[in-house]
Amino acid sequence: MTTPSTAEAEKAARAVVDRFVREGHMRRSEGARLLRDGLPIILQGFALGRLRGKPEEEITAGLEDERAKAQRRHASARTITARRAALLSLTTAEFAIAAWEGVQRDLARHLAAHS
């Protein structure tokens, strides 16, 4: 069995990492580690959710909810430690949303090519 192409998911996740690096919120090495270690975990989570029957809309809503919570936490953080922790949550949420949107594009491309 071949591994499905996740080019769009990888490109979208890389764009988020690049933005956070440009803004000075993470070092390039941290971004590379997030892409190398985090992206496969997130993609596997999406796959397992879908295999277990979780609707795409529910996945999207859950990710958007997590981003909204992270944005509120970041906006209300007062100490440097709280701001850093909130930024980590926000980065993770943005990264996951970008990857999910990329997965949907990858799937649409795959289905179009094989129908």
Short mmCIF file of C-alpha atoms in Angstrom, two decimals:
data_model
loop_
_atom_site.label_atom_id
_atom_site.label_comp_id
_atom_site.label_asym_id
_atom_site.label_seq_id
_atom_site.Cartn_x
_atom_site.Cartn_y
_atom_site.Cartn_z
CA MET A 1 0.00 0.00 0.00
CA THR A 2 1.39 3.39 -0.94
CA THR A 3 1.41 6.40 1.35
CA PRO A 4 -1.05 9.02 0.14
CA SER A 5 0.37 12.33 -1.04
CA THR A 6 0.07 15.10 1.50
CA ALA A 7 1.84 17.81 -0.51
CA GLU A 8 -0.86 20.43 0.11
CA ALA A 9 -1.01 19.66 3.84
CA GLU A 10 2.77 19.95 4.09
CA LYS A 11 2.82 23.20 2.10
CA ALA A 12 0.06 24.75 4.23
CA ALA A 13 1.69 23.69 7.51
CA ARG A 14 5.06 25.02 6.31
CA ALA A 15 3.45 28.39 5.52
CA VAL A 16 2.20 28.66 9.11
CA VAL A 17 5.61 27.74 10.49
CA ASP A 18 7.30 30.25 8.18
CA ARG A 19 4.94 32.99 9.34
CA PHE A 20 5.62 32.29 13.02
CA VAL A 21 9.38 32.24 12.35
CA ARG A 22 9.18 35.54 10.42
CA GLU A 23 7.20 37.11 13.26
CA GLY A 24 9.89 35.98 15.71
CA HIS A 25 7.63 33.63 17.69
CA MET A 26 9.79 30.57 17.04
CA ARG A 27 13.24 29.71 15.81
CA ARG A 28 13.74 28.02 12.46
CA SER A 29 14.94 24.86 14.26
CA GLU A 30 11.73 24.75 16.30
CA GLY A 31 9.68 25.10 13.12
CA ALA A 32 11.62 22.33 11.42
CA ARG A 33 11.03 20.06 14.41
CA LEU A 34 7.31 20.90 14.39
CA LEU A 35 7.09 19.95 10.71
CA ARG A 36 9.18 16.80 11.11
CA ASP A 37 7.60 15.48 14.31
CA GLY A 38 4.25 17.23 14.62
CA LEU A 39 2.84 17.01 11.12
CA PRO A 40 2.82 13.19 10.94
CA ILE A 41 1.08 13.03 14.32
CA ILE A 42 -1.57 15.52 13.25
CA LEU A 43 -2.13 13.77 9.92
CA GLN A 44 -2.47 10.43 11.67
CA GLY A 45 -5.02 11.95 14.05
CA PHE A 46 -7.06 13.24 11.11
CA ALA A 47 -6.94 9.83 9.43
CA LEU A 48 -7.99 8.01 12.58
CA GLY A 49 -10.84 10.43 13.15
CA ARG A 50 -12.13 9.90 9.63
CA LEU A 51 -11.72 6.12 9.85
CA ARG A 52 -13.79 6.16 13.03
CA GLY A 53 -16.54 8.05 11.23
CA LYS A 54 -15.94 11.58 12.48
CA PRO A 55 -17.47 13.96 9.90
CA GLU A 56 -15.22 16.52 8.23
CA GLU A 57 -17.44 19.32 9.52
CA GLU A 58 -16.94 18.13 13.10
CA ILE A 59 -13.16 18.05 12.67
CA THR A 60 -13.21 21.57 11.19
CA ALA A 61 -15.45 22.90 13.97
CA GLY A 62 -13.25 21.35 16.65
CA LEU A 63 -10.12 22.89 15.18
CA GLU A 64 -11.76 26.30 14.84
CA ASP A 65 -12.97 26.08 18.45
CA GLU A 66 -9.45 25.29 19.66
CA ARG A 67 -8.06 28.25 17.71
CA ALA A 68 -10.66 30.60 19.19
CA LYS A 69 -9.82 29.39 22.72
CA ALA A 70 -6.09 29.84 22.05
CA GLN A 71 -6.67 33.36 20.70
CA ARG A 72 -8.65 34.33 23.81
CA ARG A 73 -5.98 32.81 26.06
CA HIS A 74 -3.25 34.67 24.20
CA ALA A 75 -5.14 37.98 24.33
CA SER A 76 -5.69 37.71 28.08
CA ALA A 77 -2.22 36.42 29.03
CA ARG A 78 -0.42 38.84 31.33
CA THR A 79 2.88 37.20 32.22
CA ILE A 80 5.62 36.23 29.80
CA THR A 81 5.17 32.56 30.72
CA ALA A 82 1.42 32.72 30.14
CA ARG A 83 1.93 34.54 26.82
CA ARG A 84 4.49 31.94 25.68
CA ALA A 85 2.20 29.04 26.65
CA ALA A 86 -0.77 30.69 24.94
CA LEU A 87 1.31 31.34 21.83
CA LEU A 88 2.27 27.67 21.73
CA SER A 89 -1.42 26.72 21.83
CA LEU A 90 -2.20 29.25 19.12
CA THR A 91 0.67 28.01 16.94
CA THR A 92 -0.52 24.43 17.32
CA ALA A 93 -4.10 25.38 16.44
CA GLU A 94 -3.07 27.39 13.38
CA PHE A 95 -0.74 24.58 12.28
CA ALA A 96 -3.47 21.95 12.63
CA ILE A 97 -6.06 24.04 10.75
CA ALA A 98 -3.63 24.67 7.89
CA ALA A 99 -2.76 20.98 7.72
CA TRP A 100 -6.46 20.00 7.74
CA GLU A 101 -7.27 22.43 4.93
CA GLY A 102 -4.31 21.01 3.00
CA VAL A 103 -5.52 17.44 3.59
CA GLN A 104 -8.89 18.39 2.14
CA ARG A 105 -7.20 19.80 -0.99
CA ASP A 106 -5.00 16.70 -1.26
CA LEU A 107 -8.06 14.47 -1.04
CA ALA A 108 -9.99 16.51 -3.61
CA ARG A 109 -7.04 16.29 -6.02
CA HIS A 110 -6.76 12.53 -5.46
CA LEU A 111 -10.48 11.94 -6.01
CA ALA A 112 -10.48 14.09 -9.15
CA ALA A 113 -7.56 12.13 -10.57
CA HIS A 114 -9.18 8.76 -9.84
CA SER A 115 -12.79 9.32 -10.84
#
